[in-house]
């Protein structure tokens, strides 16, 4: 009976009921453009193994679905089974032993059936030890290489083979034993492990061999922990008598209690000329006896060793280390002289911690420091210089006598920087003076004496005076002026005039010309009143007390009342001067009187014209080429947040200073007060537009012509002979006698 085509297909491919997967695995692939077999472990059609193929199980001995639903890596987390095992290894070409026993620790991780083998380290074994097999799953030996080791393969007294090496398990820990019992595994009793023959031979040899170096080890850790950071400090003195000058060297000795070492530092004074290395002796043990010979090898050591240098017989007699005595804390005390490698060092004092240490340990209570004052220095030989010969200045001639290579004379640069003119501080004292000469033609000549505080120099200038017959000029250029009455050719340096010797009323001799100082400018008077320690005549309290002592209060009161006919409580300067000088019988100096008059003077109401202030300000702007007014107005507009075209006076003043307006403080204050409204605000656009000398120029200032009769009050910009016009005598009397109104 013939089969139909459909019947033939059914016979070739039988239909299996319930089978739904008919996929085919990919066994071939490309690697580097070469077609090759990718994997031999892939299954056949529908996931079924091929003929003769054994597929390795992907799960552990605990299949999924048995027991609880918790995965194994959670159920057995941090659980390790530990087995003790040993392995025998053959040792070829050894006469002592033919094999060795090596001990291992086998760790089995139930969570993923991984195994790790470690070998504990044995001292002086000579073998590489540690991790022998890293953690991973290990296959069974052939012919079951397609399976892995599970927990049922491990038990006490059994053998396991890892990669051809046989491990014999002889014991396990308590946790492993209980774990196996819960699984239903009968755990065998522990087996005695064999002893390694090589280790046994080494132990027997060490027990029968006597040590060739008998020494006792000292454990210093306890002493280190007890005395670490505790240091005894002594102050020492070493007189270096071997040097040319016999220097005295100040030293500090540090004794470390933790290891009995000594360290010495040197106290170097400033400008000593020595090296900056302060360590006199590095930290080490200090021997008591000074040795001059060189030690042979092995003599200075903590252990006794043989010395084969030199004669054998002599070395047999001198066998052993050299005994040395080192300084201890009991050898150090005040007044003791120690030997520091041939240098005699005296301990003369110590600190408070050292005193408390010796008092508690040794019971010492007397810590009197040893006096070690240096001997008195030899008398200093006075150095005499030859007299001045007239060539050059005295300072330059003196420098020629001090050194073979003369250097220029050093000026006081610090004083120059402090007293040099800076801003409104001129540091120049100007006095109004006249010649005190017998010539009639010189009586009306006026001079300005300027004293420069920066370098103590003096200049004398004679201003122009119309129809006087004398041409104004520089009478004395700026230079230092010697005091009169000194020899020209002498050994000492000459004395020059100082700033303290210039005050009102004194007569000074400037190169043979006698000048009487009549008055000074405002800066000079203020400087003298601020430095009353140098200028006692400018001390107001002292001057007023002198008037109280020299005059009678009742008489002084009556004279002032008689002089003030209109009862204005003030008199002019000349009347006040005559009354005070008469009542004090001329014992009050001119400087003291000027100090009193300045204190009680009536302030003058000086209100300069607004046009004059603007013209003066524009003159300064023009002189300094300042024309940044548009930028200032823009900056003010930025500050004006409310756009009212006005700003507070303090803000306008701050902006003026930030833009460096070439105006003095008084002039700037006067200009701001002119443009200030009732709310202390300034229209900044109007203010700076008025100051703009290019857009709104003011008429130039005309030099004022001073008349002859006005020269007493205004003298060509020089200080006036009259410090004040009117004096408030009522306040003066109130401070003098306590008069009430």
XYZ file of C-alpha atoms in Angstrom:
741
model
C 0.000 0.000 0.000
C 1.555 3.251 -1.131
C 1.848 6.286 1.228
C 0.595 9.635 0.251
C 2.912 12.673 0.466
C 1.172 13.868 3.603
C 1.686 10.533 5.247
C 5.380 10.575 4.392
C 5.771 14.030 6.088
C 3.967 12.894 9.194
C 6.255 9.887 9.442
C 9.397 12.044 9.031
C 8.268 14.707 11.471
C 6.101 13.097 14.104
C 3.631 15.432 15.718
C 4.161 15.601 19.508
C 1.051 16.681 21.352
C 1.574 19.606 23.797
C 4.869 20.822 22.322
C 4.856 24.459 21.393
C 8.564 25.384 21.001
C 10.258 24.532 17.759
C 13.017 27.210 17.675
C 16.512 26.380 16.613
C 19.673 27.625 18.390
C 22.333 29.567 16.509
C 25.574 27.574 16.601
C 27.553 29.453 13.945
C 28.645 33.086 13.886
C 31.298 35.486 12.636
C 34.368 36.571 14.607
C 36.737 39.016 12.866
C 34.855 38.328 9.613
C 35.575 34.595 9.944
C 32.716 32.107 10.217
C 33.245 29.720 13.140
C 31.406 27.641 15.729
C 30.246 30.019 18.408
C 29.071 27.644 21.136
C 28.847 23.878 21.560
C 26.726 24.014 24.678
C 23.572 25.392 23.020
C 20.606 22.970 22.842
C 18.841 21.713 19.744
C 15.360 22.403 18.351
C 12.900 23.559 20.966
C 15.585 23.716 23.677
C 16.052 19.948 23.819
C 19.604 18.592 24.091
C 21.249 17.130 21.076
C 22.211 13.526 20.729
C 24.977 12.777 23.320
C 24.926 16.353 24.738
C 24.949 16.926 28.508
C 23.815 20.390 29.616
C 25.231 21.694 32.882
C 22.586 22.677 35.412
C 22.201 26.388 35.889
C 20.775 26.159 39.432
C 22.251 24.951 42.719
C 21.410 21.775 44.561
C 18.342 23.565 45.853
C 15.997 23.722 42.842
C 13.570 26.569 42.423
C 10.095 25.961 43.783
C 11.241 23.780 46.750
C 10.858 25.279 50.194
C 10.200 28.995 50.694
C 9.981 31.541 47.917
C 12.983 33.486 49.266
C 15.940 33.323 46.832
C 19.073 31.542 47.939
C 21.232 34.673 47.920
C 18.839 36.123 50.533
C 18.264 32.997 52.582
C 21.982 32.157 52.886
C 23.358 35.721 52.982
C 26.534 36.064 55.081
C 26.617 32.297 55.821
C 29.868 30.463 55.170
C 30.780 26.838 55.848
C 34.377 26.446 57.028
C 36.314 23.178 56.716
C 39.878 22.411 57.892
C 41.884 20.383 55.399
C 45.433 19.435 54.533
C 47.306 18.394 51.420
C 50.405 16.286 50.877
C 53.033 17.522 48.436
C 56.005 15.586 47.201
C 59.429 17.206 47.739
C 61.932 15.908 45.203
C 65.712 16.060 45.680
C 65.503 16.503 49.462
C 67.375 14.237 51.854
C 65.533 15.348 54.995
C 61.895 14.847 53.962
C 60.200 13.329 50.908
C 56.906 15.159 51.344
C 55.390 18.150 53.117
C 52.031 18.702 54.765
C 50.275 21.980 53.975
C 47.190 23.100 55.882
C 44.239 24.902 54.277
C 40.902 26.516 55.057
C 38.035 25.611 52.662
C 35.155 28.107 52.635
C 31.880 27.061 51.013
C 29.219 29.733 50.284
C 25.718 28.182 50.151
C 24.188 31.211 48.467
C 25.865 30.513 45.106
C 27.858 27.223 45.619
C 31.189 29.079 45.355
C 34.319 27.782 47.032
C 37.431 29.551 48.261
C 40.642 27.926 49.561
C 43.072 29.827 51.806
C 46.373 28.699 53.300
C 47.227 30.300 56.684
C 50.637 31.922 56.793
C 53.371 30.084 58.693
C 56.409 32.059 59.838
C 59.663 31.208 58.053
C 57.971 28.537 55.917
C 59.564 29.722 52.703
C 56.376 28.992 50.717
C 53.990 31.404 49.012
C 50.881 31.359 51.187
C 47.561 33.153 51.384
C 44.675 32.658 48.928
C 45.310 29.415 47.089
C 42.037 29.239 45.052
C 39.921 32.333 44.643
C 36.167 32.207 45.188
C 34.208 30.644 42.311
C 32.222 27.491 41.420
C 34.444 24.412 41.006
C 33.542 21.490 38.782
C 33.764 17.883 39.858
C 36.672 15.777 38.630
C 36.207 13.697 35.465
C 34.082 12.036 34.307
C 31.586 14.366 36.074
C 33.174 17.600 34.926
C 29.796 18.891 33.782
C 28.614 19.182 37.409
C 29.693 21.416 40.282
C 30.509 20.810 43.905
C 27.519 21.131 46.248
C 27.169 21.081 50.017
C 26.598 17.321 49.992
C 30.122 16.701 48.717
C 31.732 18.049 51.914
C 32.061 16.097 55.161
C 34.685 15.431 57.812
C 36.997 12.568 56.861
C 36.327 12.875 53.126
C 38.522 13.993 50.267
C 37.810 16.620 47.630
C 39.727 17.189 44.427
C 40.169 20.732 43.190
C 41.922 20.968 39.828
C 43.910 17.792 40.425
C 44.936 18.586 43.996
C 43.575 16.341 46.768
C 42.392 18.048 49.941
C 41.620 15.842 52.982
C 39.061 17.369 55.334
C 39.819 16.590 58.993
C 37.576 19.026 60.896
C 35.022 21.847 60.627
C 33.664 24.573 62.877
C 30.497 24.402 65.010
C 28.310 26.411 62.596
C 29.198 24.116 59.700
C 28.501 21.022 61.788
C 25.037 22.287 62.789
C 24.252 23.395 59.209
C 25.009 19.923 57.809
C 22.999 18.229 60.523
C 19.939 20.317 59.649
C 20.290 19.146 56.043
C 20.216 15.521 57.248
C 23.915 14.885 56.697
C 25.645 12.711 59.280
C 28.856 14.564 60.193
C 31.832 12.348 60.960
C 33.969 12.943 64.060
C 37.190 15.035 63.676
C 40.269 13.284 62.357
C 43.727 13.967 63.748
C 45.778 15.884 61.275
C 49.312 14.724 60.475
C 52.275 16.865 61.417
C 54.529 18.426 58.816
C 57.871 16.599 59.004
C 59.866 19.629 57.907
C 58.386 21.847 60.637
C 59.042 19.062 63.163
C 62.702 18.848 62.122
C 63.136 22.632 62.379
C 61.600 22.721 65.849
C 63.870 19.916 67.077
C 66.930 21.717 65.707
C 66.029 25.007 67.383
C 65.423 23.271 70.724
C 68.858 21.637 70.762
C 70.885 24.562 69.361
C 72.325 27.043 71.926
C 72.235 30.741 70.842
C 75.593 32.216 69.889
C 74.557 35.748 70.869
C 73.197 35.683 74.418
C 71.509 39.003 74.979
C 68.429 40.173 76.738
C 65.922 42.317 74.919
C 64.613 45.321 76.799
C 61.052 46.434 76.196
C 61.040 50.258 76.292
C 57.438 50.764 75.224
C 56.154 51.197 78.768
C 58.707 53.901 79.493
C 57.991 55.604 76.187
C 54.258 55.750 76.880
C 54.890 56.999 80.423
C 57.413 59.752 79.642
C 56.664 60.669 76.038
C 56.632 64.467 75.671
C 58.195 65.033 79.125
C 61.486 66.885 78.838
C 63.802 68.312 81.475
C 65.227 71.711 80.567
C 68.394 73.199 82.041
C 69.992 76.554 81.290
C 73.721 76.114 80.766
C 76.863 78.149 80.270
C 80.016 77.197 78.418
C 83.049 79.429 78.693
C 85.072 78.858 75.557
C 88.436 79.489 77.158
C 90.264 77.847 74.283
C 89.327 80.579 71.829
C 91.153 83.851 71.467
C 88.630 86.017 73.318
C 87.169 83.348 75.651
C 83.539 83.700 74.551
C 80.655 82.882 76.898
C 78.093 80.698 75.151
C 74.533 80.479 76.490
C 73.055 76.967 76.016
C 69.797 75.134 76.724
C 69.989 71.404 77.588
C 66.970 69.177 76.898
C 66.892 65.781 78.626
C 64.302 63.375 77.146
C 62.983 61.079 79.873
C 61.579 58.515 77.393
C 65.015 57.342 76.153
C 67.680 59.190 78.246
C 68.886 61.227 75.281
C 70.256 64.768 75.509
C 69.919 67.646 73.100
C 71.699 71.007 73.475
C 70.725 74.216 71.696
C 72.630 77.479 71.613
C 71.099 80.876 72.306
C 72.566 83.185 69.706
C 72.192 86.893 70.510
C 71.385 89.370 67.784
C 74.293 90.395 65.578
C 76.549 87.785 67.167
C 78.353 87.091 63.893
C 77.918 83.329 64.242
C 76.116 80.905 61.968
C 72.373 80.646 62.366
C 72.574 76.902 63.221
C 71.209 76.793 66.755
C 71.786 73.048 67.360
C 74.889 72.694 69.538
C 74.541 68.904 70.076
C 72.092 66.689 68.245
C 69.827 64.399 70.231
C 71.769 61.342 71.415
C 73.048 59.688 74.552
C 75.876 61.648 76.114
C 78.788 59.606 77.532
C 80.337 60.723 80.792
C 83.941 60.052 79.802
C 85.565 61.669 76.817
C 87.158 59.108 74.498
C 89.868 60.177 72.134
C 90.654 56.842 70.468
C 88.745 55.241 67.612
C 86.703 52.153 68.541
C 87.056 48.911 66.645
C 84.023 47.439 64.865
C 81.804 45.634 67.351
C 82.943 47.505 70.465
C 80.139 50.046 70.480
C 77.049 47.856 70.136
C 74.153 46.527 72.173
C 75.164 42.914 71.464
C 78.390 40.955 72.036
C 79.959 39.770 68.778
C 83.342 38.362 67.815
C 86.039 40.796 66.809
C 88.543 39.361 64.345
C 90.438 42.591 63.749
C 94.049 42.658 64.868
C 95.792 40.118 67.112
C 93.668 37.029 67.818
C 95.043 36.441 71.324
C 94.491 40.046 72.373
C 91.001 39.978 70.900
C 90.185 36.802 72.841
C 91.101 38.603 76.032
C 89.160 41.775 75.106
C 86.144 39.852 73.759
C 82.884 41.739 74.335
C 81.449 45.169 73.944
C 82.896 48.324 75.451
C 81.090 49.405 78.618
C 80.025 53.031 78.493
C 78.449 55.212 81.126
C 75.941 57.757 79.931
C 74.441 60.726 81.731
C 71.152 59.985 83.475
C 68.628 62.294 85.091
C 70.183 61.586 88.500
C 73.517 63.051 87.291
C 72.030 66.435 86.378
C 71.480 69.127 89.006
C 72.082 72.837 89.462
C 75.727 73.777 89.876
C 77.007 70.579 88.247
C 79.527 70.775 85.416
C 79.057 68.074 82.781
C 81.438 66.927 80.082
C 79.992 67.477 76.594
C 82.616 65.849 74.407
C 85.486 67.702 76.056
C 83.588 70.938 76.782
C 82.855 71.842 80.399
C 79.237 72.998 80.555
C 77.800 74.454 83.773
C 74.109 73.944 84.669
C 72.991 77.100 86.475
C 69.174 77.093 86.253
C 66.135 75.033 85.180
C 62.434 75.457 84.460
C 59.443 74.761 86.728
C 58.668 71.289 85.312
C 62.236 70.160 85.983
C 62.001 71.412 89.569
C 58.734 69.564 90.191
C 60.170 66.363 88.650
C 63.260 66.311 90.889
C 61.184 67.268 93.911
C 58.740 64.359 93.420
C 61.289 61.694 92.398
C 64.442 62.577 94.367
C 63.062 64.827 97.115
C 65.264 67.786 96.180
C 63.901 71.106 97.476
C 66.798 73.511 96.991
C 66.801 74.894 93.464
C 68.843 78.044 93.934
C 70.205 79.178 90.614
C 73.951 79.573 90.287
C 75.143 83.098 89.632
C 77.187 83.209 86.466
C 77.504 86.878 85.721
C 80.146 87.731 83.181
C 83.244 89.509 84.415
C 83.253 93.265 84.060
C 84.343 94.305 80.607
C 87.765 95.861 80.286
C 87.861 99.627 80.281
C 86.957 100.942 76.895
C 89.718 102.866 75.260
C 88.509 106.251 74.251
C 88.972 106.831 70.592
C 90.321 110.245 69.806
C 89.871 111.805 66.423
C 92.038 114.510 64.921
C 90.594 118.040 64.846
C 88.646 119.323 61.893
C 90.962 120.641 59.173
C 88.476 122.843 57.317
C 88.130 120.742 54.155
C 84.593 119.607 53.404
C 81.986 119.221 56.092
C 82.730 118.026 59.581
C 80.747 114.811 59.080
C 82.641 113.874 55.898
C 85.999 114.531 57.548
C 84.982 112.347 60.491
C 84.061 109.465 58.147
C 87.598 109.565 56.753
C 88.942 108.915 60.255
C 86.610 106.003 61.062
C 87.412 103.609 58.189
C 89.962 103.168 55.446
C 87.186 103.203 52.861
C 85.158 106.257 53.820
C 81.410 106.121 53.266
C 79.017 109.077 53.038
C 77.431 110.389 56.185
C 74.038 108.786 56.828
C 71.221 111.213 57.317
C 68.199 110.526 59.476
C 65.994 109.102 56.753
C 63.210 108.093 59.165
C 62.904 111.659 60.440
C 62.929 112.943 56.883
C 60.009 110.661 55.913
C 58.007 111.591 59.020
C 58.590 115.343 58.900
C 58.611 115.912 55.161
C 55.854 118.110 53.754
C 52.712 116.128 52.921
C 49.448 117.780 51.890
C 48.438 120.526 54.273
C 51.178 119.482 56.718
C 54.142 121.571 55.642
C 56.315 120.740 58.678
C 57.941 124.155 58.274
C 58.036 126.628 61.163
C 57.912 130.243 59.912
C 58.724 133.187 62.156
C 58.370 136.948 61.625
C 61.659 138.590 62.702
C 63.643 141.836 62.672
C 67.308 142.596 62.939
C 68.438 143.533 66.432
C 71.284 145.746 65.242
C 72.544 149.193 66.158
C 72.455 150.451 62.571
C 69.520 152.743 62.003
C 69.064 151.558 58.413
C 68.452 147.980 59.560
C 65.746 148.745 62.118
C 62.842 148.557 59.649
C 64.032 145.522 57.747
C 61.703 142.526 58.121
C 62.590 138.868 57.571
C 60.930 135.471 57.423
C 62.885 132.690 59.129
C 61.811 129.206 58.055
C 62.869 126.148 60.061
C 62.492 122.811 58.221
C 61.724 119.966 60.633
C 62.708 117.275 58.107
C 66.463 117.985 58.209
C 66.872 120.850 60.798
C 67.808 123.388 58.161
C 67.107 127.133 58.273
C 66.442 129.660 55.522
C 66.044 133.450 55.883
C 64.140 135.487 53.300
C 63.732 139.245 53.120
C 60.522 140.270 51.280
C 60.289 143.294 49.006
C 59.356 146.564 50.689
C 58.628 149.540 48.482
C 60.744 152.694 48.885
C 62.928 151.090 51.544
C 66.170 151.131 49.591
C 66.668 147.397 50.242
C 66.068 144.819 47.534
C 64.127 141.796 48.748
C 66.070 138.583 48.293
C 67.129 135.309 49.849
C 69.143 136.425 52.857
C 70.318 132.914 53.803
C 69.823 129.836 51.669
C 68.578 126.649 53.246
C 71.299 125.073 55.376
C 72.085 124.041 58.923
C 73.243 126.850 61.168
C 75.818 126.351 63.913
C 75.358 127.782 67.343
C 77.611 130.758 68.115
C 80.635 130.551 70.384
C 82.078 127.277 69.064
C 85.597 126.619 67.902
C 86.066 125.962 64.230
C 88.905 123.434 64.398
C 87.969 120.977 67.161
C 87.683 117.233 67.612
C 83.942 117.078 68.389
C 81.121 117.763 65.961
C 79.577 121.193 66.082
C 76.157 121.823 67.616
C 73.416 123.198 65.403
C 70.219 125.074 66.134
C 67.246 122.908 67.041
C 63.549 123.566 66.604
C 63.018 123.973 70.375
C 65.278 127.039 70.443
C 62.955 129.076 68.194
C 59.965 130.805 69.820
C 58.461 134.291 69.943
C 60.525 136.824 71.871
C 63.877 135.054 71.652
C 66.931 136.522 69.915
C 68.926 134.090 67.777
C 72.372 134.581 66.319
C 72.394 133.359 62.712
C 75.959 133.554 61.392
C 76.634 136.785 63.340
C 73.261 138.457 62.624
C 70.943 138.868 65.603
C 67.303 138.220 64.762
C 64.514 138.909 67.208
C 61.469 136.681 66.584
C 58.300 138.804 66.757
C 55.574 136.404 65.667
C 54.857 133.147 63.819
C 52.250 131.873 61.387
C 49.167 129.926 62.408
C 50.656 126.496 61.592
C 53.750 127.201 63.712
C 51.728 128.351 66.706
C 49.464 125.312 66.515
C 52.472 122.993 66.199
C 54.069 124.525 69.275
C 50.842 124.247 71.277
C 50.484 120.593 70.305
C 54.058 119.768 71.384
C 54.229 121.428 74.805
C 56.902 118.939 75.919
C 59.347 120.584 73.505
C 57.887 124.093 73.795
C 57.010 124.714 77.468
C 56.276 128.415 76.760
C 53.312 127.290 74.589
C 51.673 125.447 77.496
C 48.502 127.413 78.296
C 48.012 125.982 81.799
C 51.576 126.758 82.761
C 51.375 130.310 81.379
C 48.070 131.041 83.146
C 49.426 129.708 86.434
C 52.425 131.989 86.066
C 50.120 135.024 85.617
C 48.227 134.032 88.776
C 51.460 133.922 90.761
C 52.934 137.191 89.465
C 49.809 139.443 89.564
C 47.170 140.551 92.055
C 43.618 139.650 91.159
C 41.904 142.771 92.589
C 44.312 145.184 90.928
C 44.044 143.300 87.619
C 40.243 143.449 87.756
C 40.160 147.202 88.375
C 42.584 147.934 85.537
C 40.516 145.968 82.986
C 37.259 147.614 84.107
C 38.831 151.053 83.751
C 40.153 150.209 80.279
C 36.723 148.963 79.064
C 34.750 152.226 79.056
C 31.940 150.856 76.847
C 31.548 147.629 78.897
C 32.021 145.355 75.868
C 33.932 142.775 77.967
C 36.840 142.913 75.531
C 39.858 145.109 74.835
C 42.246 145.391 71.933
C 45.430 143.367 71.734
C 47.878 146.172 72.652
C 45.847 147.248 75.711
C 45.609 143.659 76.930
C 49.359 143.210 76.452
C 50.220 146.387 78.372
C 47.985 145.454 81.311
C 49.216 141.878 81.610
C 52.894 142.752 81.192
C 52.593 145.563 83.736
C 50.832 143.369 86.323
C 53.375 140.539 85.916
C 56.310 143.008 86.158
C 57.717 141.831 82.834
C 58.292 138.235 84.020
C 56.021 136.812 81.318
C 57.759 135.933 78.051
C 56.369 136.931 74.677
C 55.611 133.309 73.724
C 53.640 132.773 76.935
C 51.667 135.973 76.406
C 50.852 135.044 72.775
C 49.608 131.647 73.989
C 47.237 133.343 76.481
C 46.077 135.915 73.909
C 45.312 133.192 71.326
C 43.232 131.320 73.880
C 41.067 134.343 74.826
C 40.930 136.068 71.441
C 37.601 137.109 69.985
C 36.983 135.219 66.716
C 36.705 137.453 63.694
C 33.777 137.006 61.362
C 35.422 136.346 58.073
C 32.888 135.700 55.361
C 34.595 135.771 51.980
C 32.623 136.762 48.929
C 31.061 133.940 46.883
C 32.553 135.200 43.636
C 35.945 135.287 45.277
C 35.625 131.623 46.356
C 34.518 130.560 42.871
C 37.343 132.506 41.244
C 39.842 130.946 43.645
C 38.500 127.442 42.974
C 38.554 127.925 39.181
C 42.103 129.196 39.430
C 43.156 125.954 41.133
C 41.256 123.883 38.544
C 42.911 125.764 35.713
C 46.349 125.393 37.278
C 45.932 121.593 37.611
C 44.167 121.178 34.209
C 41.141 119.597 35.872
C 38.029 119.408 33.644
C 36.258 116.134 34.579
C 33.054 117.907 35.577
C 30.855 115.910 33.185
C 32.015 112.643 34.714
C 31.311 113.952 38.219
C 27.787 115.001 37.197
C 27.248 111.545 35.666
C 28.444 109.892 38.909
C 26.108 112.124 40.941
C 23.239 111.156 38.637
C 24.002 107.517 39.285
C 23.890 108.158 43.052
C 20.609 110.084 42.650
C 18.216 107.131 42.631
C 15.070 109.273 42.877
C 16.200 111.618 40.055
C 15.582 114.798 42.066
C 18.849 116.463 40.932
C 19.872 116.892 44.589
C 22.180 114.884 46.848
C 23.132 115.152 50.512
C 26.127 117.345 51.224
C 28.164 114.454 52.619
C 27.652 112.424 49.408
C 28.736 115.350 47.212
C 31.806 115.844 49.407
C 32.650 112.149 49.153
C 32.409 112.238 45.346
C 34.612 115.339 45.226
C 37.303 113.523 47.187
C 36.964 110.378 45.076
C 37.576 112.422 41.892
C 40.547 114.182 43.583
C 39.419 117.787 43.204
C 42.504 120.022 43.691
C 40.834 121.999 46.499
C 41.808 122.331 50.127
C 39.440 121.111 52.801
C 38.506 124.607 53.995
C 37.810 125.882 50.484
C 35.666 122.842 49.647
C 33.671 123.250 52.870
C 33.066 126.935 52.119
C 31.868 126.193 48.582
C 29.534 123.421 49.748
C 28.044 125.636 52.442
C 27.303 128.289 49.784
C 25.237 125.862 47.663
C 23.606 123.977 50.556
C 19.842 124.349 51.121
C 17.857 124.101 54.330
C 17.651 120.307 54.080
C 21.450 120.039 53.772
C 21.218 119.022 50.137
C 22.992 120.401 47.067
C 21.854 120.776 43.470
C 24.867 118.967 42.022
C 24.255 120.026 38.411
C 24.222 123.713 39.342
C 27.191 123.274 41.703
C 29.559 121.589 39.247
C 28.380 123.658 36.290
C 29.298 126.813 38.225
C 32.746 125.344 39.022
C 33.359 124.463 35.351
C 35.997 127.017 34.379
C 35.664 126.231 30.668
C 31.905 126.801 30.335
C 31.359 129.399 33.120
C 34.683 131.236 33.634
C 34.925 133.738 36.476
C 36.990 136.961 36.328
C 40.602 136.332 37.285
C 41.733 137.347 40.752
C 43.542 140.666 40.943
C 46.491 141.019 43.281
C 45.486 143.297 46.146
C 47.632 146.381 46.551
C 48.683 146.725 50.153
C 49.106 150.248 51.479
C 51.921 151.244 53.698
C 49.698 151.872 56.680
C 48.130 148.418 56.344
C 51.432 146.556 56.486
C 51.029 145.936 60.207
C 47.878 143.835 59.706
C 48.428 142.296 56.255
C 52.062 141.896 55.303
C 52.365 140.391 51.813
C 51.023 137.045 52.896
C 53.372 136.900 55.898
C 52.101 136.436 59.469
C 50.776 139.599 61.072
C 52.644 141.113 64.010
C 49.334 141.156 65.898
C 48.016 137.613 66.653
C 44.494 138.893 67.469
C 42.664 142.220 67.354
C 40.403 141.913 70.398
C 40.791 139.887 73.588
C 37.941 138.645 75.817
C 39.257 139.826 79.160
C 36.027 138.870 80.993
C 36.635 135.144 80.420
C 40.275 135.700 81.313
C 39.292 137.217 84.670
C 36.788 134.428 85.292
C 39.552 131.824 84.896
C 41.923 133.932 86.980
C 39.874 134.957 90.036
C 36.541 133.176 89.534
C 34.577 136.372 88.797
C 30.815 135.910 88.254
C 28.793 138.089 85.958
